[in-house]
Amino acid sequence: MSTLPLAVSRRRRRGVRHTLDVRVSPYAYVAPFFLLFCAFGLFPLIYTAWVSLHEWTLLSETQEFVGTANYTTLLADDYFWNATFNTLSIGVLSTVPQLALSIWLAHLLNRRLRFQTLFRVALLLPNVTSVVAVVVIFSQLFGRDFGMINWVLSWFRAGNIDWAAGTATSHIALSVMIMWRWTGYNALIFLAAMQAVPRELYEAATLDGASNFTQLRRITIPMIRPTIIFVVIVSTIGAMQIIAEPLLFGQSSGGGGGIATGGPDRQFQTLALYVYEQAFANSTFDFGYASAASWLMFLAVVIVAGINFLITRKVKGGVL
């Protein structure tokens, strides 16, 4: 009889330990991520906001608090709005065709084909290729005098186009580079989502005489809408942070101008490139002004991504 209270006590302790494990262990598992996020994500974001409120340069030993003066000057800066327009233009030209092509490629690879693994690996190769190599090669392809693109256009008497000199032409060239790098990557994400769609739906649609395009529009796209929303948001964020392609394109094409100006007329300078110019390419190293530009760019990314999210969610599943 004396062992009964001891057994009950042990069961209670095991029950308490089980309850603590169920309630506390999930937080312990995700704690490393939040610690790293606070150290390398949240703290730099808050500190950048603090720096943006100061006249903060590397050439001065003191940092004077100026409040919102950096933001006021920035909103009146024509170069900032030019960079904003370039970012939105390149983002739209590269993201919209890229997503449409990615869905189409994923739909093709979702069918029974020979050498499926080979095709999937081939789609991923552009993404793992060095961005420097990509820009150098495409800069040669879009060359004014000896580029292959102009050589093909010469068959249609289009003449030699100086792709890096104009606003529209440089945006098209940069968009092609970005599309080439990321289309295959997004296609594999869509393909993974399509693998979860029940095959019975396609078989029934085939028996009803539905074409491949009808199956894509009526079955595949509605079933993978959450993945489409995710890819749209991620692609939008990436498009708003483009820096490597225009930076290297300006150097490889020999378009003139400074390293970070995006051409002599700033015709393809993006927001990220503008921030880089203010912080590191200018002789003053104006970190306060660059931090203000970074925060406005952050707000622009949030707004554009939010608009895309709302639009994508409101679009009906059968029409995208």
C-alpha positions as a printed Julia matrix, in Angstrom:
320×3 Matrix{Float64}:
   0.0    0.0     0.0
   2.89   2.36    0.64
   4.07   2.13   -2.97
   0.81   3.57   -4.39
   1.47   7.23   -3.49
   5.0    6.9    -4.88
   3.7    5.56   -8.19
   1.11   8.34   -8.4
   3.82  10.91   -7.7
   5.98   9.51  -10.47
   3.12   9.6   -12.94
   2.4   13.19  -12.01
   6.04  14.17  -12.57
   6.07  12.4   -15.93
   2.85  14.21  -16.83
   4.36  17.56  -15.88
   7.49  16.83  -17.9
   5.37  15.77  -20.88
   3.3   18.96  -20.65
   6.42  21.12  -20.46
   7.95  19.25  -23.39
   4.87  19.75  -25.55
   4.48  23.43  -24.67
   8.11  24.57  -24.38
  10.06  22.42  -26.85
   8.54  24.01  -30.02
   9.82  27.4   -28.86
  13.24  25.9   -28.18
  13.35  24.46  -31.7
  12.63  27.8   -33.37
  14.71  29.87  -30.93
  17.96  29.63  -32.99
  16.22  31.17  -35.99
  14.83  34.09  -33.99
  18.19  34.67  -32.32
  19.92  34.85  -35.7
  17.11  36.99  -37.1
  17.38  39.46  -34.23
  21.17  39.64  -34.58
  21.42  39.88  -38.37
  17.96  41.09  -39.41
  16.04  43.04  -36.81
  18.96  44.86  -35.18
  20.45  46.12  -38.49
  16.97  47.27  -39.53
  16.45  49.28  -36.34
  20.01  50.61  -36.35
  19.65  51.73  -39.97
  16.54  53.67  -38.99
  18.54  55.37  -36.22
  21.4   56.21  -38.58
  18.95  57.67  -41.12
  18.0   60.34  -38.57
  21.59  61.66  -38.4
  24.09  63.46  -40.57
  26.32  60.38  -40.55
  29.42  60.31  -42.74
  32.71  58.48  -42.45
  34.6   61.76  -42.89
  33.15  63.27  -39.73
  33.88  62.22  -36.15
  30.5   63.47  -34.9
  27.04  62.44  -36.01
  24.55  65.29  -35.77
  20.89  64.45  -35.22
  18.88  65.96  -38.08
  15.51  64.2   -37.65
  13.67  63.66  -40.93
  15.88  66.02  -42.94
  17.42  63.12  -44.88
  13.97  61.88  -45.87
  12.83  65.36  -46.91
  15.9   65.81  -49.11
  15.52  62.32  -50.51
  11.89  62.8   -51.54
  12.95  65.91  -53.48
  15.84  64.09  -55.18
  15.13  63.42  -58.87
  17.78  60.69  -58.94
  15.9   58.78  -56.24
  12.65  58.86  -58.2
  14.5   57.91  -61.37
  15.92  54.88  -59.56
  12.43  54.02  -58.28
  11.02  54.13  -61.81
  13.87  51.99  -63.14
  13.37  49.43  -60.39
   9.65  49.13  -61.03
  10.14  48.99  -64.8
  12.81  46.28  -64.68
  10.83  44.41  -62.04
   7.65  44.28  -64.12
   9.48  43.41  -67.36
  11.36  40.57  -65.7
   8.83  39.19  -63.21
   5.6   38.94  -65.21
   6.99  36.98  -68.22
   9.21  34.98  -65.88
   6.3   33.68  -63.79
   4.2   32.86  -66.84
   7.09  30.98  -68.46
   7.87  29.19  -65.2
   4.32  27.85  -64.88
   4.35  26.71  -68.5
   7.69  24.91  -68.15
   6.6   23.28  -64.91
   3.39  22.1   -66.6
   5.43  20.51  -69.39
   7.78  18.77  -66.97
   4.84  17.54  -64.91
   3.9   15.22  -67.76
   5.47  11.82  -68.39
   8.65  12.56  -70.33
  11.92  10.8   -70.9
  15.0   12.15  -69.12
  12.9   14.16  -66.66
  15.78  14.42  -64.18
  18.07  15.8   -66.89
  15.55  18.5   -67.81
  15.05  19.49  -64.17
  18.78  19.78  -63.56
  19.12  21.84  -66.74
  16.48  24.26  -65.44
  18.47  24.82  -62.27
  21.84  25.41  -63.97
  21.24  29.11  -64.79
  20.48  29.82  -61.14
  23.74  28.31  -59.88
  25.8   30.07  -62.54
  27.84  33.02  -61.31
  26.02  36.31  -61.83
  29.27  37.83  -63.06
  29.54  35.22  -65.83
  25.87  35.72  -66.72
  26.19  39.5   -67.05
  29.45  39.31  -69.0
  28.0   36.84  -71.49
  24.74  38.71  -71.94
  26.6   42.01  -72.27
  28.42  40.49  -75.22
  25.16  39.17  -76.66
  23.62  42.64  -76.37
  26.75  44.36  -77.72
  26.16  47.27  -80.05
  28.69  46.39  -82.79
  29.3   42.66  -82.59
  26.47  41.36  -80.41
  24.5   38.32  -81.54
  21.17  39.97  -80.75
  21.89  42.85  -83.13
  23.16  40.36  -85.71
  19.81  38.55  -85.64
  17.91  41.85  -85.72
  19.92  42.9   -88.77
  18.06  40.22  -90.74
  14.95  42.33  -90.22
  16.79  45.58  -90.99
  16.43  46.77  -87.39
  19.91  48.31  -87.33
  22.47  48.24  -84.54
  20.86  48.98  -81.2
  22.95  50.38  -78.36
  21.2   48.39  -75.66
  23.04  50.0   -72.74
  22.46  53.58  -73.92
  18.67  53.8   -73.85
  16.28  53.46  -70.94
  13.87  51.01  -72.57
  16.57  48.94  -74.28
  18.71  48.64  -71.14
  15.67  47.59  -69.11
  14.87  44.9   -71.66
  18.45  43.62  -71.62
  18.55  43.47  -67.81
  15.13  41.81  -67.69
  16.3   39.08  -70.05
  19.31  38.4   -67.8
  17.11  38.16  -64.71
  14.57  35.96  -66.47
  17.29  33.59  -67.66
  18.63  33.18  -64.13
  15.37  32.72  -62.21
  12.84  31.15  -64.59
  14.11  27.61  -64.07
  14.31  28.03  -60.3
  10.69  29.17  -60.07
   9.64  26.44  -62.48
  10.98  23.8   -60.08
   9.0   25.37  -57.22
   5.83  25.23  -59.33
   6.67  21.68  -60.39
   6.94  20.58  -56.76
   3.47  22.0   -56.14
   2.08  20.36  -59.27
   3.34  16.96  -58.11
   0.83  17.14  -55.26
  -2.16  17.63  -57.59
  -4.1   14.33  -57.86
  -3.51  12.59  -61.18
  -7.14  11.53  -61.27
  -8.15  15.12  -62.07
  -5.97  15.16  -65.2
  -7.16  11.73  -66.28
 -10.8   12.76  -65.93
 -10.14  15.98  -67.83
  -8.42  14.04  -70.61
 -11.4   11.7   -70.92
 -13.65  14.77  -71.18
 -11.52  16.04  -74.07
  -9.82  18.93  -72.26
  -6.64  20.2   -73.93
  -3.35  20.68  -72.11
  -3.91  24.43  -71.93
  -7.42  23.92  -70.51
  -6.06  21.53  -67.89
  -3.4   24.08  -66.97
  -5.95  26.88  -66.66
  -8.78  24.97  -65.02
  -6.96  22.42  -62.86
  -3.3   23.2   -62.3
  -3.42  26.93  -61.59
  -6.37  26.78  -59.13
  -4.75  23.87  -57.25
  -1.37  25.58  -56.83
  -2.64  29.08  -55.96
  -0.84  29.2   -52.56
   2.46  28.42  -54.29
   1.77  31.06  -56.95
   1.14  33.66  -54.23
   4.38  32.69  -52.51
   6.45  32.88  -55.71
   4.87  36.21  -56.71
   5.76  37.77  -53.36
   9.3   36.39  -53.3
   9.9   37.42  -56.93
   8.58  40.91  -56.2
  10.92  41.31  -53.24
  13.84  40.1   -55.36
  12.94  42.44  -58.22
  12.88  45.43  -55.86
  16.41  44.61  -54.65
  18.2   44.2   -57.98
  21.79  45.42  -57.77
  24.32  42.96  -59.21
  22.97  42.89  -62.77
  22.84  46.68  -63.4
  26.13  47.23  -61.57
  28.0   44.69  -63.69
  26.09  45.53  -66.86
  27.28  49.13  -66.68
  30.89  47.97  -66.38
  30.75  45.22  -68.99
  28.89  47.23  -71.62
  31.28  50.18  -71.37
  28.35  52.58  -71.17
  30.32  55.19  -69.31
  29.39  56.99  -66.11
  30.36  56.0   -62.6
  30.41  52.48  -61.24
  27.09  52.83  -59.43
  25.25  55.39  -61.57
  23.64  52.84  -63.89
  24.9   54.42  -67.08
  25.88  58.01  -67.89
  22.24  59.15  -67.76
  21.31  56.82  -64.89
  19.07  55.02  -67.34
  19.22  51.69  -65.48
  20.16  52.68  -61.93
  17.99  50.77  -59.47
  17.12  51.64  -55.88
  19.65  49.21  -54.44
  22.31  50.64  -56.75
  21.34  54.16  -55.68
  21.8   53.21  -52.01
  25.19  51.71  -52.83
  26.2   54.89  -54.64
  25.3   57.13  -51.69
  27.01  54.94  -49.1
  30.15  53.74  -50.85
  30.62  55.34  -54.29
  30.29  58.99  -53.24
  33.34  60.7   -51.8
  31.4   61.72  -48.68
  30.27  58.17  -47.75
  26.95  59.56  -46.55
  25.6   56.68  -44.48
  22.75  58.74  -43.05
  21.35  59.61  -46.47
  21.9   56.05  -47.72
  20.12  54.67  -44.64
  17.12  56.91  -45.34
  17.05  55.62  -48.92
  17.28  52.06  -47.61
  14.28  52.56  -45.36
  12.2   54.07  -48.13
  13.21  51.16  -50.34
  12.13  48.79  -47.55
   8.74  50.5   -47.34
   8.41  50.34  -51.14
   9.14  46.6   -51.08
   6.51  46.05  -48.39
   3.9   48.1   -50.26
   4.51  46.5   -53.66
   4.62  42.99  -52.19
   1.41  43.69  -50.28
  -0.34  44.95  -53.42
   0.76  41.86  -55.33
  -0.46  39.65  -52.49
  -3.9   41.27  -52.46
  -4.23  41.16  -56.25
  -3.14  37.52  -56.43
  -5.56  36.48  -53.69
  -8.49  38.28  -55.3
  -7.88  36.72  -58.7
 -10.21  33.76  -59.13
  -8.59  30.37  -59.3
  -9.61  29.66  -62.88
  -8.32  32.96  -64.31
  -4.81  34.12  -63.49
